[in-house]
Amino acid sequence: MMGFDTAQSVRVWCRAESRYAERPTAFVWQGRRIAVQHILAQWREPSGPVFRVVGNDDRVYVLQYDEALDVWQMVQ
């Protein structure tokens, strides 16, 4: 799993049927577009939804959507 001291902004594509940020489908990290293969866990923080996902590079990432700021972040 990725580890850093602070959250970092990340560009995310997501599936949005009944609401935005329903589930991420891909994201750009370190200049590479990574497709989401599996969602391992999903929960809600006060700021918005959080997803622990496996990318097509077989690494685990944690993506959080801040609803008030309308921004996705890579956290951990």
PDB file of C-alpha atoms in Angstrom, residues 12 39 56 71 74:
ATOM      1  CA  VAL A  12     -10.084  10.266 -10.923  1.00  0.00           C
ATOM      2  CA  ILE A  39     -12.723  -2.228  -4.850  1.00  0.00           C
ATOM      3  CA  ASN A  56      -4.238  -2.766 -12.878  1.00  0.00           C
ATOM      4  CA  VAL A  71     -11.429  17.131  -5.178  1.00  0.00           C
ATOM      5  CA  MET A  74      -4.702   9.778  -2.661  1.00  0.00           C
TER       6      MET A  74
END
